[in-house]
């Protein structure tokens, strides 16, 4: 599980971008594009290398009251880090 002291940031080779043609949020990686679904882009935009995981969870909980962000966001961040998209 994501450590509380971890300050996630996109990997240097990863860019978060909005595609106006598809009306979708994308992660642009070397030789690959990932179309994000749901609120994934909202989470990743907060991964600036300054906020700790708990601060990201708090910000999202304030923005989306009642959503299970405390459980889902750390798991999502762990999965994205395993893919190599976060450092």
PDB file of N, CA and C in Angstrom:
ATOM      1  N   UNK A   1       0.839  -1.179   0.000  1.00  0.00           N
ATOM      2  CA  UNK A   1       0.000   0.000   0.000  1.00  0.00           C
ATOM      3  C   UNK A   1       0.884   1.243   0.000  1.00  0.00           C
ATOM      4  N   UNK A   2       0.396   2.300  -0.596  1.00  0.00           N
ATOM      5  CA  UNK A   2       1.148   3.548  -0.693  1.00  0.00           C
ATOM      6  C   UNK A   2       1.506   4.060   0.695  1.00  0.00           C
ATOM      7  N   UNK A   3       2.787   4.339   0.906  1.00  0.00           N
ATOM      8  CA  UNK A   3       3.235   4.850   2.193  1.00  0.00           C
ATOM      9  C   UNK A   3       2.758   6.279   2.408  1.00  0.00           C
ATOM     10  N   UNK A   4       2.528   6.619   3.656  1.00  0.00           N
ATOM     11  CA  UNK A   4       2.006   7.948   3.952  1.00  0.00           C
ATOM     12  C   UNK A   4       3.016   9.048   3.662  1.00  0.00           C
ATOM     13  N   UNK A   5       4.301   8.744   3.682  1.00  0.00           N
ATOM     14  CA  UNK A   5       5.313   9.755   3.404  1.00  0.00           C
ATOM     15  C   UNK A   5       5.647   9.908   1.930  1.00  0.00           C
ATOM     16  N   UNK A   6       5.115   9.021   1.096  1.00  0.00           N
ATOM     17  CA  UNK A   6       5.389   9.065  -0.346  1.00  0.00           C
ATOM     18  C   UNK A   6       4.743  10.300  -0.960  1.00  0.00           C
ATOM     19  N   UNK A   7       5.476  11.001  -1.785  1.00  0.00           N
ATOM     20  CA  UNK A   7       4.979  12.171  -2.499  1.00  0.00           C
ATOM     21  C   UNK A   7       5.003  11.829  -3.995  1.00  0.00           C
ATOM     22  N   UNK A   8       3.926  11.211  -4.473  1.00  0.00           N
ATOM     23  CA  UNK A   8       3.939  10.724  -5.857  1.00  0.00           C
ATOM     24  C   UNK A   8       4.006  11.848  -6.886  1.00  0.00           C
ATOM     25  N   UNK A   9       4.689  11.546  -7.980  1.00  0.00           N
ATOM     26  CA  UNK A   9       4.783  12.449  -9.128  1.00  0.00           C
ATOM     27  C   UNK A   9       4.844  11.585 -10.376  1.00  0.00           C
ATOM     28  N   UNK A  10       4.362  12.131 -11.474  1.00  0.00           N
ATOM     29  CA  UNK A  10       4.458  11.401 -12.733  1.00  0.00           C
ATOM     30  C   UNK A  10       5.924  11.130 -13.053  1.00  0.00           C
ATOM     31  N   UNK A  11       6.182   9.968 -13.607  1.00  0.00           N
ATOM     32  CA  UNK A  11       7.543   9.648 -14.046  1.00  0.00           C
ATOM     33  C   UNK A  11       7.967  10.668 -15.103  1.00  0.00           C
ATOM     34  N   UNK A  12       9.252  10.874 -15.215  1.00  0.00           N
ATOM     35  CA  UNK A  12       9.759  11.899 -16.126  1.00  0.00           C
ATOM     36  C   UNK A  12       9.333  11.676 -17.576  1.00  0.00           C
ATOM     37  N   UNK A  13       9.125  10.438 -17.968  1.00  0.00           N
ATOM     38  CA  UNK A  13       8.766  10.129 -19.357  1.00  0.00           C
ATOM     39  C   UNK A  13       7.261  10.111 -19.595  1.00  0.00           C
ATOM     40  N   UNK A  14       6.463  10.499 -18.592  1.00  0.00           N
ATOM     41  CA  UNK A  14       5.002  10.430 -18.680  1.00  0.00           C
ATOM     42  C   UNK A  14       4.412  11.840 -18.674  1.00  0.00           C
ATOM     43  N   UNK A  15       3.438  12.065 -19.564  1.00  0.00           N
ATOM     44  CA  UNK A  15       2.762  13.353 -19.649  1.00  0.00           C
ATOM     45  C   UNK A  15       1.257  13.121 -19.560  1.00  0.00           C
ATOM     46  N   UNK A  16       0.591  13.902 -18.728  1.00  0.00           N
ATOM     47  CA  UNK A  16      -0.863  13.876 -18.623  1.00  0.00           C
ATOM     48  C   UNK A  16      -1.393  14.950 -19.560  1.00  0.00           C
ATOM     49  N   UNK A  17      -2.284  14.552 -20.469  1.00  0.00           N
ATOM     50  CA  UNK A  17      -2.738  15.481 -21.500  1.00  0.00           C
ATOM     51  C   UNK A  17      -4.216  15.258 -21.799  1.00  0.00           C
ATOM     52  N   UNK A  18      -4.920  16.329 -22.129  1.00  0.00           N
ATOM     53  CA  UNK A  18      -6.315  16.235 -22.561  1.00  0.00           C
ATOM     54  C   UNK A  18      -6.340  16.168 -24.083  1.00  0.00           C
ATOM     55  N   UNK A  19      -7.044  15.185 -24.621  1.00  0.00           N
ATOM     56  CA  UNK A  19      -7.197  15.030 -26.069  1.00  0.00           C
ATOM     57  C   UNK A  19      -8.554  15.605 -26.444  1.00  0.00           C
ATOM     58  N   UNK A  20      -8.545  16.737 -27.130  1.00  0.00           N
ATOM     59  CA  UNK A  20      -9.806  17.393 -27.507  1.00  0.00           C
ATOM     60  C   UNK A  20     -10.593  16.578 -28.527  1.00  0.00           C
ATOM     61  N   UNK A  21      -9.927  15.857 -29.394  1.00  0.00           N
ATOM     62  CA  UNK A  21     -10.625  15.058 -30.404  1.00  0.00           C
ATOM     63  C   UNK A  21     -11.418  13.943 -29.736  1.00  0.00           C
ATOM     64  N   UNK A  22     -10.789  13.215 -28.834  1.00  0.00           N
ATOM     65  CA  UNK A  22     -11.448  12.103 -28.135  1.00  0.00           C
ATOM     66  C   UNK A  22     -12.258  12.556 -26.928  1.00  0.00           C
ATOM     67  N   UNK A  23     -12.069  13.816 -26.503  1.00  0.00           N
ATOM     68  CA  UNK A  23     -12.662  14.308 -25.257  1.00  0.00           C
ATOM     69  C   UNK A  23     -12.310  13.359 -24.115  1.00  0.00           C
ATOM     70  N   UNK A  24     -11.003  13.084 -24.008  1.00  0.00           N
ATOM     71  CA  UNK A  24     -10.516  12.128 -23.008  1.00  0.00           C
ATOM     72  C   UNK A  24      -9.200  12.618 -22.435  1.00  0.00           C
ATOM     73  N   UNK A  25      -8.937  12.164 -21.213  1.00  0.00           N
ATOM     74  CA  UNK A  25      -7.655  12.422 -20.568  1.00  0.00           C
ATOM     75  C   UNK A  25      -6.719  11.267 -20.908  1.00  0.00           C
ATOM     76  N   UNK A  26      -5.493  11.590 -21.235  1.00  0.00           N
ATOM     77  CA  UNK A  26      -4.519  10.590 -21.660  1.00  0.00           C
ATOM     78  C   UNK A  26      -3.251  10.674 -20.825  1.00  0.00           C
ATOM     79  N   UNK A  27      -2.618   9.523 -20.664  1.00  0.00           N
ATOM     80  CA  UNK A  27      -1.238   9.473 -20.202  1.00  0.00           C
ATOM     81  C   UNK A  27      -0.418   9.132 -21.434  1.00  0.00           C
ATOM     82  N   UNK A  28       0.483  10.018 -21.779  1.00  0.00           N
ATOM     83  CA  UNK A  28       1.325   9.798 -22.948  1.00  0.00           C
ATOM     84  C   UNK A  28       2.669   9.292 -22.443  1.00  0.00           C
ATOM     85  N   UNK A  29       3.007   8.076 -22.872  1.00  0.00           N
ATOM     86  CA  UNK A  29       4.245   7.423 -22.467  1.00  0.00           C
ATOM     87  C   UNK A  29       5.079   7.153 -23.709  1.00  0.00           C
ATOM     88  N   UNK A  30       6.334   6.845 -23.538  1.00  0.00           N
ATOM     89  CA  UNK A  30       7.124   6.474 -24.712  1.00  0.00           C
ATOM     90  C   UNK A  30       6.474   5.279 -25.421  1.00  0.00           C
ATOM     91  N   UNK A  31       6.143   5.457 -26.680  1.00  0.00           N
ATOM     92  CA  UNK A  31       5.587   4.403 -27.526  1.00  0.00           C
ATOM     93  C   UNK A  31       4.240   3.856 -27.061  1.00  0.00           C
ATOM     94  N   UNK A  32       3.493   4.633 -26.250  1.00  0.00           N
ATOM     95  CA  UNK A  32       2.221   4.134 -25.737  1.00  0.00           C
ATOM     96  C   UNK A  32       1.368   5.310 -25.252  1.00  0.00           C
ATOM     97  N   UNK A  33       0.068   5.164 -25.422  1.00  0.00           N
ATOM     98  CA  UNK A  33      -0.883   6.136 -24.895  1.00  0.00           C
ATOM     99  C   UNK A  33      -1.918   5.368 -24.099  1.00  0.00           C
ATOM    100  N   UNK A  34      -2.230   5.846 -22.898  1.00  0.00           N
ATOM    101  CA  UNK A  34      -3.233   5.220 -22.038  1.00  0.00           C
ATOM    102  C   UNK A  34      -4.392   6.197 -21.897  1.00  0.00           C
ATOM    103  N   UNK A  35      -5.597   5.740 -22.259  1.00  0.00           N
ATOM    104  CA  UNK A  35      -6.797   6.554 -22.093  1.00  0.00           C
ATOM    105  C   UNK A  35      -7.295   6.328 -20.670  1.00  0.00           C
ATOM    106  N   UNK A  36      -7.399   7.408 -19.913  1.00  0.00           N
ATOM    107  CA  UNK A  36      -7.820   7.313 -18.518  1.00  0.00           C
ATOM    108  C   UNK A  36      -9.341   7.336 -18.423  1.00  0.00           C
ATOM    109  N   UNK A  37      -9.853   6.631 -17.453  1.00  0.00           N
ATOM    110  CA  UNK A  37     -11.303   6.613 -17.252  1.00  0.00           C
ATOM    111  C   UNK A  37     -11.644   7.116 -15.860  1.00  0.00           C
ATOM    112  N   UNK A  38     -12.917   7.406 -15.654  1.00  0.00           N
ATOM    113  CA  UNK A  38     -13.379   7.851 -14.343  1.00  0.00           C
ATOM    114  C   UNK A  38     -12.646   9.101 -13.895  1.00  0.00           C
ATOM    115  N   UNK A  39     -12.250   9.104 -12.659  1.00  0.00           N
ATOM    116  CA  UNK A  39     -11.583  10.256 -12.042  1.00  0.00           C
ATOM    117  C   UNK A  39     -10.070  10.074 -11.952  1.00  0.00           C
ATOM    118  N   UNK A  40      -9.516   9.170 -12.747  1.00  0.00           N
ATOM    119  CA  UNK A  40      -8.074   8.899 -12.698  1.00  0.00           C
ATOM    120  C   UNK A  40      -7.253  10.157 -12.949  1.00  0.00           C
ATOM    121  N   UNK A  41      -7.663  10.973 -13.916  1.00  0.00           N
ATOM    122  CA  UNK A  41      -6.908  12.197 -14.213  1.00  0.00           C
ATOM    123  C   UNK A  41      -6.963  13.173 -13.038  1.00  0.00           C
ATOM    124  N   UNK A  42      -8.113  13.221 -12.337  1.00  0.00           N
ATOM    125  CA  UNK A  42      -8.217  14.094 -11.160  1.00  0.00           C
ATOM    126  C   UNK A  42      -7.201  13.690 -10.099  1.00  0.00           C
ATOM    127  N   UNK A  43      -7.030  12.397  -9.923  1.00  0.00           N
ATOM    128  CA  UNK A  43      -6.058  11.896  -8.948  1.00  0.00           C
ATOM    129  C   UNK A  43      -4.641  12.225  -9.418  1.00  0.00           C
ATOM    130  N   UNK A  44      -4.338  11.921 -10.667  1.00  0.00           N
ATOM    131  CA  UNK A  44      -2.975  12.097 -11.169  1.00  0.00           C
ATOM    132  C   UNK A  44      -2.561  13.561 -11.239  1.00  0.00           C
ATOM    133  N   UNK A  45      -3.515  14.462 -11.445  1.00  0.00           N
ATOM    134  CA  UNK A  45      -3.166  15.894 -11.449  1.00  0.00           C
ATOM    135  C   UNK A  45      -2.656  16.354 -10.092  1.00  0.00           C
ATOM    136  N   UNK A  46      -3.066  15.686  -9.044  1.00  0.00           N
ATOM    137  CA  UNK A  46      -2.612  16.047  -7.698  1.00  0.00           C
ATOM    138  C   UNK A  46      -1.244  15.435  -7.364  1.00  0.00           C
ATOM    139  N   UNK A  47      -0.754  14.555  -8.205  1.00  0.00           N
ATOM    140  CA  UNK A  47       0.543  13.903  -7.986  1.00  0.00           C
ATOM    141  C   UNK A  47       1.647  14.801  -8.535  1.00  0.00           C
ATOM    142  N   UNK A  48       2.007  15.802  -7.748  1.00  0.00           N
ATOM    143  CA  UNK A  48       2.959  16.813  -8.190  1.00  0.00           C
ATOM    144  C   UNK A  48       4.329  16.684  -7.534  1.00  0.00           C
ATOM    145  N   UNK A  49       4.506  15.654  -6.705  1.00  0.00           N
ATOM    146  CA  UNK A  49       5.776  15.484  -6.016  1.00  0.00           C
ATOM    147  C   UNK A  49       5.883  16.291  -4.739  1.00  0.00           C
ATOM    148  N   UNK A  50       4.877  17.101  -4.445  1.00  0.00           N
ATOM    149  CA  UNK A  50       4.862  17.920  -3.232  1.00  0.00           C
ATOM    150  C   UNK A  50       3.861  17.398  -2.206  1.00  0.00           C
ATOM    151  N   UNK A  51       2.734  16.887  -2.703  1.00  0.00           N
ATOM    152  CA  UNK A  51       1.689  16.388  -1.801  1.00  0.00           C
ATOM    153  C   UNK A  51       1.963  14.936  -1.426  1.00  0.00           C
ATOM    154  N   UNK A  52       1.753  14.633  -0.155  1.00  0.00           N
ATOM    155  CA  UNK A  52       1.816  13.246   0.294  1.00  0.00           C
ATOM    156  C   UNK A  52       0.494  12.566  -0.043  1.00  0.00           C
ATOM    157  N   UNK A  53       0.500  11.245  -0.024  1.00  0.00           N
ATOM    158  CA  UNK A  53      -0.697  10.479  -0.364  1.00  0.00           C
ATOM    159  C   UNK A  53      -1.885  10.925   0.488  1.00  0.00           C
ATOM    160  N   UNK A  54      -1.687  11.126   1.773  1.00  0.00           N
ATOM    161  CA  UNK A  54      -2.775  11.560   2.644  1.00  0.00           C
ATOM    162  C   UNK A  54      -3.352  12.903   2.241  1.00  0.00           C
ATOM    163  N   UNK A  55      -2.510  13.800   1.783  1.00  0.00           N
ATOM    164  CA  UNK A  55      -2.976  15.113   1.332  1.00  0.00           C
ATOM    165  C   UNK A  55      -3.779  14.994   0.042  1.00  0.00           C
ATOM    166  N   UNK A  56      -3.371  14.093  -0.830  1.00  0.00           N
ATOM    167  CA  UNK A  56      -4.118  13.837  -2.065  1.00  0.00           C
ATOM    168  C   UNK A  56      -5.490  13.278  -1.723  1.00  0.00           C
ATOM    169  N   UNK A  57      -5.523  12.317  -0.810  1.00  0.00           N
ATOM    170  CA  UNK A  57      -6.793  11.726  -0.368  1.00  0.00           C
ATOM    171  C   UNK A  57      -7.689  12.807   0.236  1.00  0.00           C
ATOM    172  N   UNK A  58      -7.136  13.655   1.090  1.00  0.00           N
ATOM    173  CA  UNK A  58      -7.928  14.719   1.729  1.00  0.00           C
ATOM    174  C   UNK A  58      -8.506  15.682   0.693  1.00  0.00           C
ATOM    175  N   UNK A  59      -7.700  16.062  -0.285  1.00  0.00           N
ATOM    176  CA  UNK A  59      -8.168  16.990  -1.317  1.00  0.00           C
ATOM    177  C   UNK A  59      -9.308  16.374  -2.122  1.00  0.00           C
ATOM    178  N   UNK A  60      -9.172  15.099  -2.455  1.00  0.00           N
ATOM    179  CA  UNK A  60     -10.213  14.432  -3.236  1.00  0.00           C
ATOM    180  C   UNK A  60     -11.466  14.185  -2.403  1.00  0.00           C
ATOM    181  N   UNK A  61     -11.299  13.884  -1.116  1.00  0.00           N
ATOM    182  CA  UNK A  61     -12.453  13.676  -0.239  1.00  0.00           C
ATOM    183  C   UNK A  61     -13.255  14.971  -0.106  1.00  0.00           C
ATOM    184  N   UNK A  62     -12.567  16.103  -0.086  1.00  0.00           N
ATOM    185  CA  UNK A  62     -13.263  17.387  -0.015  1.00  0.00           C
ATOM    186  C   UNK A  62     -14.000  17.689  -1.320  1.00  0.00           C
ATOM    187  N   UNK A  63     -13.401  17.295  -2.434  1.00  0.00           N
ATOM    188  CA  UNK A  63     -13.996  17.565  -3.743  1.00  0.00           C
ATOM    189  C   UNK A  63     -15.145  16.617  -4.058  1.00  0.00           C
ATOM    190  N   UNK A  64     -15.042  15.370  -3.578  1.00  0.00           N
ATOM    191  CA  UNK A  64     -16.045  14.345  -3.874  1.00  0.00           C
ATOM    192  C   UNK A  64     -16.552  13.732  -2.570  1.00  0.00           C
ATOM    193  N   UNK A  65     -17.354  14.479  -1.809  1.00  0.00           N
ATOM    194  CA  UNK A  65     -17.845  13.965  -0.518  1.00  0.00           C
ATOM    195  C   UNK A  65     -18.591  12.648  -0.685  1.00  0.00           C
ATOM    196  N   UNK A  66     -18.318  11.737   0.226  1.00  0.00           N
ATOM    197  CA  UNK A  66     -18.989  10.444   0.207  1.00  0.00           C
ATOM    198  C   UNK A  66     -18.320   9.396  -0.663  1.00  0.00           C
ATOM    199  N   UNK A  67     -17.399   9.801  -1.514  1.00  0.00           N
ATOM    200  CA  UNK A  67     -16.684   8.838  -2.360  1.00  0.00           C
ATOM    201  C   UNK A  67     -15.657   8.093  -1.507  1.00  0.00           C
ATOM    202  N   UNK A  68     -15.418   6.821  -1.799  1.00  0.00           N
ATOM    203  CA  UNK A  68     -14.488   6.017  -0.991  1.00  0.00           C
ATOM    204  C   UNK A  68     -13.010   6.270  -1.335  1.00  0.00           C
ATOM    205  N   UNK A  69     -12.606   7.528  -1.342  1.00  0.00           N
ATOM    206  CA  UNK A  69     -11.250   7.864  -1.772  1.00  0.00           C
ATOM    207  C   UNK A  69     -10.175   7.331  -0.832  1.00  0.00           C
ATOM    208  N   UNK A  70     -10.456   7.245   0.463  1.00  0.00           N
ATOM    209  CA  UNK A  70      -9.440   6.784   1.426  1.00  0.00           C
ATOM    210  C   UNK A  70      -9.006   5.356   1.136  1.00  0.00           C
ATOM    211  N   UNK A  71      -9.898   4.543   0.594  1.00  0.00           N
ATOM    212  CA  UNK A  71      -9.552   3.156   0.273  1.00  0.00           C
ATOM    213  C   UNK A  71      -9.046   3.026  -1.162  1.00  0.00           C
ATOM    214  N   UNK A  72      -9.718   3.711  -2.094  1.00  0.00           N
ATOM    215  CA  UNK A  72      -9.436   3.500  -3.511  1.00  0.00           C
ATOM    216  C   UNK A  72      -8.209   4.246  -4.029  1.00  0.00           C
ATOM    217  N   UNK A  73      -7.983   5.457  -3.572  1.00  0.00           N
ATOM    218  CA  UNK A  73      -6.880   6.252  -4.117  1.00  0.00           C
ATOM    219  C   UNK A  73      -5.510   5.637  -3.811  1.00  0.00           C
ATOM    220  N   UNK A  74      -5.210   5.230  -2.571  1.00  0.00           N
ATOM    221  CA  UNK A  74      -3.901   4.597  -2.344  1.00  0.00           C
ATOM    222  C   UNK A  74      -3.702   3.329  -3.186  1.00  0.00           C
ATOM    223  N   UNK A  75      -4.750   2.528  -3.356  1.00  0.00           N
ATOM    224  CA  UNK A  75      -4.626   1.324  -4.197  1.00  0.00           C
ATOM    225  C   UNK A  75      -4.357   1.714  -5.648  1.00  0.00           C
ATOM    226  N   UNK A  76      -5.072   2.724  -6.138  1.00  0.00           N
ATOM    227  CA  UNK A  76      -4.860   3.200  -7.505  1.00  0.00           C
ATOM    228  C   UNK A  76      -3.429   3.699  -7.688  1.00  0.00           C
ATOM    229  N   UNK A  77      -2.942   4.491  -6.738  1.00  0.00           N
ATOM    230  CA  UNK A  77      -1.575   5.012  -6.840  1.00  0.00           C
ATOM    231  C   UNK A  77      -0.545   3.896  -6.828  1.00  0.00           C
ATOM    232  N   UNK A  78      -0.772   2.863  -6.014  1.00  0.00           N
ATOM    233  CA  UNK A  78       0.134   1.713  -6.003  1.00  0.00           C
ATOM    234  C   UNK A  78       0.166   1.025  -7.366  1.00  0.00           C
ATOM    235  N   UNK A  79      -1.012   0.836  -7.971  1.00  0.00           N
ATOM    236  CA  UNK A  79      -1.076   0.179  -9.292  1.00  0.00           C
ATOM    237  C   UNK A  79      -0.351   1.002 -10.349  1.00  0.00           C
ATOM    238  N   UNK A  80      -0.571   2.318 -10.310  1.00  0.00           N
ATOM    239  CA  UNK A  80       0.069   3.195 -11.292  1.00  0.00           C
ATOM    240  C   UNK A  80       1.582   3.207 -11.084  1.00  0.00           C
ATOM    241  N   UNK A  81       2.018   3.167  -9.818  1.00  0.00           N
ATOM    242  CA  UNK A  81       3.472   3.110  -9.560  1.00  0.00           C
ATOM    243  C   UNK A  81       4.060   1.796 -10.057  1.00  0.00           C
ATOM    244  N   UNK A  82       3.330   0.683  -9.859  1.00  0.00           N
ATOM    245  CA  UNK A  82       3.808  -0.611 -10.354  1.00  0.00           C
ATOM    246  C   UNK A  82       3.980  -0.601 -11.869  1.00  0.00           C
ATOM    247  N   UNK A  83       3.121   0.154 -12.574  1.00  0.00           N
ATOM    248  CA  UNK A  83       3.242   0.277 -14.037  1.00  0.00           C
ATOM    249  C   UNK A  83       4.458   1.123 -14.435  1.00  0.00           C
ATOM    250  N   UNK A  84       5.011   1.859 -13.463  1.00  0.00           N
ATOM    251  CA  UNK A  84       6.163   2.707 -13.757  1.00  0.00           C
ATOM    252  C   UNK A  84       5.776   4.117 -14.183  1.00  0.00           C
ATOM    253  N   UNK A  85       4.510   4.476 -13.987  1.00  0.00           N
ATOM    254  CA  UNK A  85       4.052   5.792 -14.437  1.00  0.00           C
ATOM    255  C   UNK A  85       4.207   6.855 -13.363  1.00  0.00           C
ATOM    256  N   UNK A  86       4.427   6.431 -12.115  1.00  0.00           N
ATOM    257  CA  UNK A  86       4.670   7.347 -11.010  1.00  0.00           C
ATOM    258  C   UNK A  86       6.032   7.054 -10.394  1.00  0.00           C
ATOM    259  N   UNK A  87       6.617   8.078  -9.822  1.00  0.00           N
ATOM    260  CA  UNK A  87       7.857   7.882  -9.065  1.00  0.00           C
ATOM    261  C   UNK A  87       7.631   8.344  -7.645  1.00  0.00           C
TER     262      UNK A  87
END
